[in-house]
mmCIF file of C-alpha atoms and ligand atoms in Angstrom:
data_model
loop_
_atom_site.group_PDB
_atom_site.id
_atom_site.type_symbol
_atom_site.label_atom_id
_atom_site.label_comp_id
_atom_site.label_asym_id
_atom_site.label_seq_id
_atom_site.Cartn_x
_atom_site.Cartn_y
_atom_site.Cartn_z
ATOM 1 C CA MET A 1 27.751 91.186 54.996
ATOM 2 C CA SER A 2 30.366 89.732 52.602
ATOM 3 C CA ALA A 3 29.570 89.558 48.924
ATOM 4 C CA GLY A 4 28.510 86.177 47.614
ATOM 5 C CA VAL A 5 28.583 84.470 44.236
ATOM 6 C CA THR A 6 25.458 83.018 42.614
ATOM 7 C CA VAL A 7 25.578 80.356 39.919
ATOM 8 C CA ARG A 8 22.591 79.236 37.847
ATOM 9 C CA VAL A 9 22.556 75.587 36.689
ATOM 10 C CA PRO A 10 20.102 73.856 34.336
ATOM 11 C CA ALA A 11 18.313 70.515 34.573
ATOM 12 C CA LYS A 12 18.839 67.834 31.929
ATOM 13 C CA VAL A 13 16.792 65.349 30.005
ATOM 14 C CA ASN A 14 18.366 62.272 28.404
ATOM 15 C CA VAL A 15 17.223 61.960 24.810
ATOM 16 C CA GLN A 16 19.046 58.636 24.592
ATOM 17 C CA LEU A 17 20.120 56.535 27.539
ATOM 18 C CA ALA A 18 21.704 53.281 26.341
ATOM 19 C CA VAL A 19 22.831 51.136 29.283
ATOM 20 C CA GLY A 20 25.362 48.305 29.146
ATOM 21 C CA ALA A 21 25.814 45.414 31.562
ATOM 22 C CA ALA A 22 26.995 46.120 35.140
ATOM 23 C CA ARG A 23 30.777 46.556 35.313
ATOM 24 C CA PRO A 24 32.942 44.977 38.023
ATOM 25 C CA ASP A 25 32.791 48.329 39.932
ATOM 26 C CA GLY A 26 28.979 48.197 39.896
ATOM 27 C CA PHE A 27 28.594 51.118 37.489
ATOM 28 C CA HIS A 28 27.214 50.663 33.967
ATOM 29 C CA ASP A 29 28.808 51.854 30.749
ATOM 30 C CA LEU A 30 26.466 54.272 29.041
ATOM 31 C CA ALA A 31 25.822 56.041 25.785
ATOM 32 C CA ASN A 32 24.056 58.973 27.375
ATOM 33 C CA VAL A 33 22.845 61.816 25.164
ATOM 34 C CA PHE A 34 22.191 64.755 27.470
ATOM 35 C CA LEU A 35 20.232 67.899 26.641
ATOM 36 C CA ALA A 36 20.288 70.792 29.138
ATOM 37 C CA VAL A 37 16.839 72.375 29.525
ATOM 38 C CA GLY A 38 15.708 75.674 31.001
ATOM 39 C CA LEU A 39 14.662 74.624 34.500
ATOM 40 C CA TYR A 40 17.210 75.933 36.974
ATOM 41 C CA ASP A 41 18.614 75.704 40.467
ATOM 42 C CA GLU A 42 20.625 78.655 41.784
ATOM 43 C CA VAL A 43 23.461 78.115 44.229
ATOM 44 C CA THR A 44 24.718 81.116 46.218
ATOM 45 C CA VAL A 45 27.925 80.861 48.201
ATOM 46 C CA THR A 46 28.961 83.362 50.893
ATOM 47 C CA PRO A 47 31.889 83.242 53.336
ATOM 48 C CA ALA A 48 30.864 81.820 56.745
ATOM 49 C CA ASP A 49 32.396 80.471 59.980
ATOM 50 C CA GLY A 50 31.913 76.844 58.869
ATOM 51 C CA LEU A 51 30.209 74.790 56.176
ATOM 52 C CA ARG A 52 26.447 75.252 56.125
ATOM 53 C CA VAL A 53 23.800 74.329 53.514
ATOM 54 C CA THR A 54 20.303 75.790 53.274
ATOM 55 C CA CYS A 55 17.630 75.238 50.644
ATOM 56 C CA GLU A 56 14.419 76.923 49.540
ATOM 57 C CA GLY A 57 11.808 75.804 47.002
ATOM 58 C CA PRO A 58 8.793 73.496 46.716
ATOM 59 C CA ASP A 59 10.843 70.295 47.315
ATOM 60 C CA ALA A 60 13.246 71.852 49.869
ATOM 61 C CA ALA A 61 12.113 69.541 52.697
ATOM 62 C CA GLN A 62 13.506 66.529 50.764
ATOM 63 C CA VAL A 63 16.981 68.023 50.286
ATOM 64 C CA PRO A 64 19.688 66.808 52.718
ATOM 65 C CA LEU A 65 21.462 69.745 54.371
ATOM 66 C CA ASP A 66 24.455 67.783 55.662
ATOM 67 C CA ARG A 67 27.742 66.825 54.032
ATOM 68 C CA THR A 68 26.017 64.240 51.809
ATOM 69 C CA ASN A 69 24.582 67.118 49.749
ATOM 70 C CA LEU A 70 26.525 67.287 46.470
ATOM 71 C CA ALA A 71 26.909 71.068 46.894
ATOM 72 C CA ALA A 72 28.668 70.509 50.234
ATOM 73 C CA ARG A 73 30.782 67.711 48.753
ATOM 74 C CA ALA A 74 31.814 69.998 45.882
ATOM 75 C CA ALA A 75 32.924 72.767 48.285
ATOM 76 C CA ILE A 76 34.882 70.230 50.370
ATOM 77 C CA ALA A 77 36.557 68.688 47.296
ATOM 78 C CA LEU A 78 37.641 72.063 45.893
ATOM 79 C CA ALA A 79 38.841 73.308 49.311
ATOM 80 C CA GLU A 80 40.900 70.129 49.831
ATOM 81 C CA ARG A 81 42.546 70.496 46.455
ATOM 82 C CA TYR A 82 43.546 74.101 47.193
ATOM 83 C CA GLY A 83 44.500 73.604 50.856
ATOM 84 C CA ARG A 84 41.689 75.704 52.305
ATOM 85 C CA THR A 85 38.820 75.030 54.678
ATOM 86 C CA PRO A 86 35.329 75.041 53.154
ATOM 87 C CA ASP A 87 34.021 77.814 55.389
ATOM 88 C CA VAL A 88 31.030 78.802 53.315
ATOM 89 C CA HIS A 89 27.277 79.075 53.453
ATOM 90 C CA LEU A 90 25.762 77.386 50.396
ATOM 91 C CA HIS A 91 22.193 78.396 49.697
ATOM 92 C CA ILE A 92 20.269 76.434 47.075
ATOM 93 C CA ALA A 93 17.193 77.981 45.443
ATOM 94 C CA LYS A 94 15.741 74.749 44.105
ATOM 95 C CA ASP A 95 13.437 74.584 41.119
ATOM 96 C CA ILE A 96 14.614 71.270 39.610
ATOM 97 C CA PRO A 97 12.590 68.329 40.982
ATOM 98 C CA VAL A 98 14.360 66.348 43.732
ATOM 99 C CA ALA A 99 15.178 62.680 42.932
ATOM 100 C CA GLY A 100 13.397 63.238 39.625
ATOM 101 C CA GLY A 101 15.858 62.003 36.987
ATOM 102 C CA MET A 102 16.700 65.562 35.892
ATOM 103 C CA ALA A 103 20.118 65.853 37.583
ATOM 104 C CA GLY A 104 19.003 68.329 40.245
ATOM 105 C CA GLY A 105 21.559 67.080 42.778
ATOM 106 C CA SER A 106 24.274 67.117 40.112
ATOM 107 C CA ALA A 107 23.284 70.684 39.195
ATOM 108 C CA ASP A 108 23.818 71.765 42.805
ATOM 109 C CA GLY A 109 27.231 70.038 42.866
ATOM 110 C CA ALA A 110 28.386 71.766 39.668
ATOM 111 C CA GLY A 111 26.890 75.084 40.805
ATOM 112 C CA ALA A 112 28.585 74.999 44.207
ATOM 113 C CA LEU A 113 31.887 74.056 42.608
ATOM 114 C CA LEU A 114 31.804 76.962 40.152
ATOM 115 C CA ALA A 115 30.565 79.387 42.826
ATOM 116 C CA CYS A 116 33.282 78.415 45.347
ATOM 117 C CA ASP A 117 35.880 78.563 42.603
ATOM 118 C CA ALA A 118 34.815 82.121 41.740
ATOM 119 C CA LEU A 119 34.595 83.159 45.426
ATOM 120 C CA TRP A 120 38.031 81.774 46.292
ATOM 121 C CA GLY A 121 39.714 82.702 42.998
ATOM 122 C CA THR A 122 41.500 79.354 42.875
ATOM 123 C CA GLY A 123 42.537 79.731 39.224
ATOM 124 C CA ALA A 124 41.509 76.099 38.586
ATOM 125 C CA THR A 125 41.381 75.184 34.901
ATOM 126 C CA ARG A 126 38.180 73.971 33.267
ATOM 127 C CA ASP A 127 39.691 70.458 33.078
ATOM 128 C CA GLU A 128 40.468 70.475 36.812
ATOM 129 C CA LEU A 129 36.870 71.496 37.551
ATOM 130 C CA LEU A 130 35.600 68.749 35.238
ATOM 131 C CA ASP A 131 37.783 66.188 37.072
ATOM 132 C CA ILE A 132 36.270 67.192 40.400
ATOM 133 C CA CYS A 133 32.788 67.023 38.834
ATOM 134 C CA ALA A 134 33.464 63.453 37.635
ATOM 135 C CA GLU A 135 34.548 62.469 41.174
ATOM 136 C CA LEU A 136 31.302 63.895 42.555
ATOM 137 C CA GLY A 137 28.991 61.939 40.245
ATOM 138 C CA SER A 138 28.427 60.632 36.735
ATOM 139 C CA ASP A 139 26.082 63.475 35.670
ATOM 140 C CA VAL A 140 27.931 66.370 37.365
ATOM 141 C CA PRO A 141 30.334 67.154 34.456
ATOM 142 C CA PHE A 142 27.361 67.642 32.146
ATOM 143 C CA SER A 143 25.722 70.063 34.610
ATOM 144 C CA LEU A 144 28.871 72.181 34.355
ATOM 145 C CA VAL A 145 29.046 72.227 30.543
ATOM 146 C CA GLY A 146 25.342 72.123 29.539
ATOM 147 C CA GLY A 147 24.234 72.389 25.921
ATOM 148 C CA ALA A 148 23.981 68.937 24.365
ATOM 149 C CA ALA A 149 26.592 66.234 24.834
ATOM 150 C CA LEU A 150 27.236 62.528 24.533
ATOM 151 C CA GLY A 151 28.390 60.987 27.815
ATOM 152 C CA THR A 152 30.301 57.717 27.656
ATOM 153 C CA GLY A 153 32.063 55.667 30.334
ATOM 154 C CA ARG A 154 29.670 55.946 33.288
ATOM 155 C CA GLY A 155 28.391 59.150 31.615
ATOM 156 C CA GLU A 156 31.204 61.440 32.756
ATOM 157 C CA LYS A 157 33.300 61.465 29.552
ATOM 158 C CA LEU A 158 31.683 64.169 27.459
ATOM 159 C CA THR A 159 31.716 65.031 23.775
ATOM 160 C CA ALA A 160 29.836 68.220 22.880
ATOM 161 C CA LEU A 161 27.092 67.788 20.275
ATOM 162 C CA GLU A 162 25.769 70.148 17.635
ATOM 163 C CA THR A 163 22.096 71.082 17.775
ATOM 164 C CA GLY A 164 20.244 72.753 14.934
ATOM 165 C CA GLY A 165 17.667 74.553 17.067
ATOM 166 C CA ALA A 166 15.662 74.561 20.279
ATOM 167 C CA PHE A 167 13.621 71.512 21.323
ATOM 168 C CA HIS A 168 10.464 72.092 23.357
ATOM 169 C CA TRP A 169 9.521 69.849 26.268
ATOM 170 C CA VAL A 170 6.858 69.326 28.871
ATOM 171 C CA PHE A 171 7.881 67.636 32.131
ATOM 172 C CA ALA A 172 5.448 65.870 34.448
ATOM 173 C CA MET A 173 6.627 65.476 38.023
ATOM 174 C CA ALA A 174 5.619 62.461 40.084
ATOM 175 C CA GLY A 175 4.413 62.573 43.670
ATOM 176 C CA ARG A 176 7.560 60.853 44.979
ATOM 177 C CA GLY A 177 11.183 60.355 43.914
ATOM 178 C CA LEU A 178 13.076 57.300 42.661
ATOM 179 C CA SER A 179 16.563 56.321 43.816
ATOM 180 C CA THR A 180 19.010 56.111 40.901
ATOM 181 C CA PRO A 181 20.930 53.110 42.378
ATOM 182 C CA ALA A 182 17.605 51.296 42.902
ATOM 183 C CA VAL A 183 16.644 51.851 39.251
ATOM 184 C CA PHE A 184 20.021 50.529 38.031
ATOM 185 C CA ARG A 185 19.622 47.495 40.344
ATOM 186 C CA GLU A 186 16.184 46.885 38.858
ATOM 187 C CA PHE A 187 17.724 47.170 35.357
ATOM 188 C CA ASP A 188 20.218 44.451 36.411
ATOM 189 C CA ARG A 189 17.394 42.270 37.735
ATOM 190 C CA LEU A 190 15.273 42.691 34.583
ATOM 191 C CA THR A 191 18.196 41.954 32.241
ATOM 192 C CA ARG A 192 19.697 39.055 34.252
ATOM 193 C CA GLY A 193 20.426 36.080 31.994
ATOM 194 C CA THR A 194 20.108 38.195 28.837
ATOM 195 C CA ASP A 195 22.886 39.413 26.591
ATOM 196 C CA VAL A 196 23.039 43.181 27.271
ATOM 197 C CA PRO A 197 24.583 44.860 24.192
ATOM 198 C CA GLU A 198 27.364 47.474 24.376
ATOM 199 C CA PRO A 199 25.738 50.902 24.600
ATOM 200 C CA VAL A 200 26.102 52.967 21.416
ATOM 201 C CA ALA A 201 24.774 56.388 20.480
ATOM 202 C CA SER A 202 22.184 56.304 17.692
ATOM 203 C CA GLY A 203 23.429 57.971 14.501
ATOM 204 C CA ALA A 204 19.862 58.854 13.519
ATOM 205 C CA LEU A 205 19.322 60.535 16.887
ATOM 206 C CA LEU A 206 22.521 62.588 16.609
ATOM 207 C CA ASP A 207 21.456 63.629 13.081
ATOM 208 C CA ALA A 208 18.026 64.673 14.401
ATOM 209 C CA LEU A 209 19.665 66.808 17.117
ATOM 210 C CA ALA A 210 22.037 68.387 14.596
ATOM 211 C CA ALA A 211 19.124 69.148 12.260
ATOM 212 C CA GLY A 212 16.963 70.613 15.066
ATOM 213 C CA ASP A 213 14.171 68.335 13.796
ATOM 214 C CA PRO A 214 11.682 67.442 16.575
ATOM 215 C CA ASP A 215 9.838 64.799 14.518
ATOM 216 C CA ALA A 216 13.090 62.983 13.708
ATOM 217 C CA LEU A 217 14.201 63.273 17.333
ATOM 218 C CA ALA A 218 10.835 61.917 18.525
ATOM 219 C CA ALA A 219 11.301 58.869 16.283
ATOM 220 C CA THR A 220 14.690 58.070 17.822
ATOM 221 C CA VAL A 221 14.546 58.931 21.575
ATOM 222 C CA SER A 222 15.067 55.945 23.879
ATOM 223 C CA ASN A 223 15.742 55.147 27.506
ATOM 224 C CA ASP A 224 16.974 51.687 28.542
ATOM 225 C CA LEU A 225 16.157 52.530 32.186
ATOM 226 C CA GLN A 226 12.488 53.098 31.383
ATOM 227 C CA PRO A 227 11.343 49.471 31.955
ATOM 228 C CA ALA A 228 13.140 49.471 35.328
ATOM 229 C CA ALA A 229 11.611 52.823 36.357
ATOM 230 C CA LEU A 230 8.144 51.599 35.314
ATOM 231 C CA SER A 231 8.652 48.343 37.198
ATOM 232 C CA LEU A 232 9.395 50.270 40.416
ATOM 233 C CA PHE A 233 6.815 52.990 39.715
ATOM 234 C CA PRO A 234 3.961 51.504 37.605
ATOM 235 C CA GLU A 235 1.849 54.682 37.885
ATOM 236 C CA LEU A 236 4.254 56.352 35.450
ATOM 237 C CA ALA A 237 2.551 54.449 32.612
ATOM 238 C CA ALA A 238 -0.540 56.638 33.146
ATOM 239 C CA ALA A 239 1.522 59.839 32.894
ATOM 240 C CA LEU A 240 3.203 58.604 29.683
ATOM 241 C CA ALA A 241 -0.200 57.691 28.200
ATOM 242 C CA ALA A 242 -1.687 61.056 29.196
ATOM 243 C CA GLY A 243 1.138 62.936 27.462
ATOM 244 C CA ARG A 244 0.831 60.822 24.318
ATOM 245 C CA GLY A 245 -2.917 61.379 24.355
ATOM 246 C CA ALA A 246 -2.279 65.125 24.679
ATOM 247 C CA GLY A 247 -0.402 65.133 21.375
ATOM 248 C CA ALA A 248 3.235 64.860 22.449
ATOM 249 C CA LEU A 249 5.572 63.740 19.647
ATOM 250 C CA ALA A 250 7.374 61.433 22.089
ATOM 251 C CA ALA A 251 6.920 60.402 25.713
ATOM 252 C CA LEU A 252 9.677 58.925 27.863
ATOM 253 C CA VAL A 253 10.967 58.667 31.399
ATOM 254 C CA SER A 254 13.717 61.224 32.075
ATOM 255 C CA GLY A 255 16.918 59.401 33.086
ATOM 256 C CA SER A 256 16.225 57.115 36.045
ATOM 257 C CA GLY A 257 12.865 58.876 36.577
ATOM 258 C CA PRO A 258 10.296 59.344 37.844
ATOM 259 C CA THR A 259 9.866 62.634 35.942
ATOM 260 C CA THR A 260 8.284 61.946 32.553
ATOM 261 C CA ALA A 261 9.385 64.014 29.557
ATOM 262 C CA PHE A 262 7.282 64.914 26.528
ATOM 263 C CA LEU A 263 8.830 66.253 23.354
ATOM 264 C CA VAL A 264 6.517 68.660 21.522
ATOM 265 C CA ARG A 265 6.808 70.655 18.296
ATOM 266 C CA ASP A 266 6.831 74.232 19.596
ATOM 267 C CA ALA A 267 6.058 76.504 22.552
ATOM 268 C CA LYS A 268 2.352 76.599 21.694
ATOM 269 C CA SER A 269 2.060 72.790 21.700
ATOM 270 C CA ALA A 270 4.025 72.729 24.952
ATOM 271 C CA HIS A 271 1.417 74.945 26.573
ATOM 272 C CA ARG A 272 -1.453 72.786 25.243
ATOM 273 C CA THR A 273 0.167 69.499 26.280
ATOM 274 C CA ALA A 274 0.969 70.914 29.729
ATOM 275 C CA GLU A 275 -2.664 71.921 30.256
ATOM 276 C CA ALA A 276 -3.888 68.460 29.221
ATOM 277 C CA LEU A 277 -1.384 66.761 31.533
ATOM 278 C CA ARG A 278 -2.463 68.965 34.449
ATOM 279 C CA ALA A 279 -6.096 68.084 33.783
ATOM 280 C CA SER A 280 -5.288 64.344 33.569
ATOM 281 C CA GLY A 281 -4.441 64.066 37.264
ATOM 282 C CA ALA A 282 -1.638 61.618 36.320
ATOM 283 C CA CYS A 283 1.134 63.784 37.803
ATOM 284 C CA SER A 284 1.759 66.135 40.700
ATOM 285 C CA ALA A 285 3.129 69.141 38.773
ATOM 286 C CA VAL A 286 3.802 70.070 35.167
ATOM 287 C CA ARG A 287 6.482 72.372 33.722
ATOM 288 C CA THR A 288 7.548 73.431 30.245
ATOM 289 C CA ALA A 289 11.142 74.117 29.201
ATOM 290 C CA SER A 290 13.271 74.118 26.089
ATOM 291 C CA GLY A 291 16.869 73.239 25.367
ATOM 292 C CA PRO A 292 19.743 73.268 24.743
ATOM 293 C CA VAL A 293 20.708 75.958 27.270
ATOM 294 C CA PRO A 294 24.168 76.752 28.657
ATOM 295 C CA GLY A 295 25.566 74.888 31.665
ATOM 296 C CA ALA A 296 26.494 76.349 35.066
ATOM 297 C CA THR A 297 26.839 80.138 34.762
ATOM 298 C CA VAL A 298 27.978 82.751 37.272
ATOM 299 C CA LEU A 299 25.255 85.410 37.492
HETATM 300 O O1 C5P B 1 27.574 58.587 39.637
HETATM 301 P P1 C5P B 1 26.437 58.713 40.583
HETATM 302 O O2 C5P B 1 26.887 58.851 42.015
HETATM 303 O O3 C5P B 1 25.465 59.772 40.212
HETATM 304 O O4 C5P B 1 25.650 57.354 40.481
HETATM 305 C C1 C5P B 1 24.653 57.013 41.405
HETATM 306 C C2 C5P B 1 24.400 55.525 41.316
HETATM 307 O O5 C5P B 1 23.791 55.212 40.062
HETATM 308 C C3 C5P B 1 25.648 54.662 41.374
HETATM 309 O O6 C5P B 1 25.991 54.368 42.696
HETATM 310 C C4 C5P B 1 25.213 53.436 40.620
HETATM 311 O O7 C5P B 1 24.419 52.612 41.429
HETATM 312 C C5 C5P B 1 24.293 53.998 39.542
HETATM 313 N N1 C5P B 1 24.981 54.266 38.264
HETATM 314 C C6 C5P B 1 25.370 53.185 37.479
HETATM 315 N N2 C5P B 1 26.004 53.414 36.290
HETATM 316 C C7 C5P B 1 26.229 54.674 35.854
HETATM 317 C C8 C5P B 1 25.846 55.787 36.643
HETATM 318 C C9 C5P B 1 25.211 55.541 37.841
HETATM 319 O O8 C5P B 1 25.161 52.032 37.842
HETATM 320 N N3 C5P B 1 26.838 54.864 34.696
#
């Protein structure tokens, strides 16, 4: 059997997601403050006779195994650029919730790209890889770089951010997924006829990240997609209330949802809040993780 390459890629939570009005191309300008957290997918690539995708993990049945999978699209995009055929088997060990608002699909795209790049020895520069990531999807560049970053444009133009320490989180998974385009469409519907301001990163939030201060971060987190996610998935209100009741410093929908994210003070509070959320029955699974953590990494 030929040797493969395995890449580990983290999930993300958006500590700020400011959304502007729909652009002529249908996308929305964002001020998107990403934090990579320690929940991971692993993508393993091995040489094969043709392109094949397999997936294991609790949500594996919901993952498309055809060429719509971002991992497959990443392999195809890199192969095209370097004049090769994408004859690889991509295996995804999936731990990030599917369609959960934690960039699980983007993680697999960035992971497959880095893994194929290492397997094929293309010599692509970091900037070339980031360009391909941006073609694959708005959140894919961040999955490659990890840490903490401000995403502008449609979220793909990244500026790395300083963080003064680890932030501890509890994540509550919902029983079903939400489609990101559907949530943005609902945002458009809810804001129709209103003056949607230009999205800007909050200075107080960036200061809180830089200081590593969870109380200050809790006071400044925000997600403009939250009303749209709640409109499409009203049961999320119960999960948010359960986390607040369990002592979380802040409760918000992660990205386009439906995963809900709870910022807590430390690992001990994370454990306590997770137990209370499990007991509440308001979610299907509960996980704890902290961040920032590095982006896609060859193991
Ligand atoms: O970039 P990505 O393919 O992940 O985006 C998925 C969908 O989310 C887009 O087709 C669009 O409907 C919506 N989106 C948006 N504005 C963004 C990012 C995503 O409207 N900045």
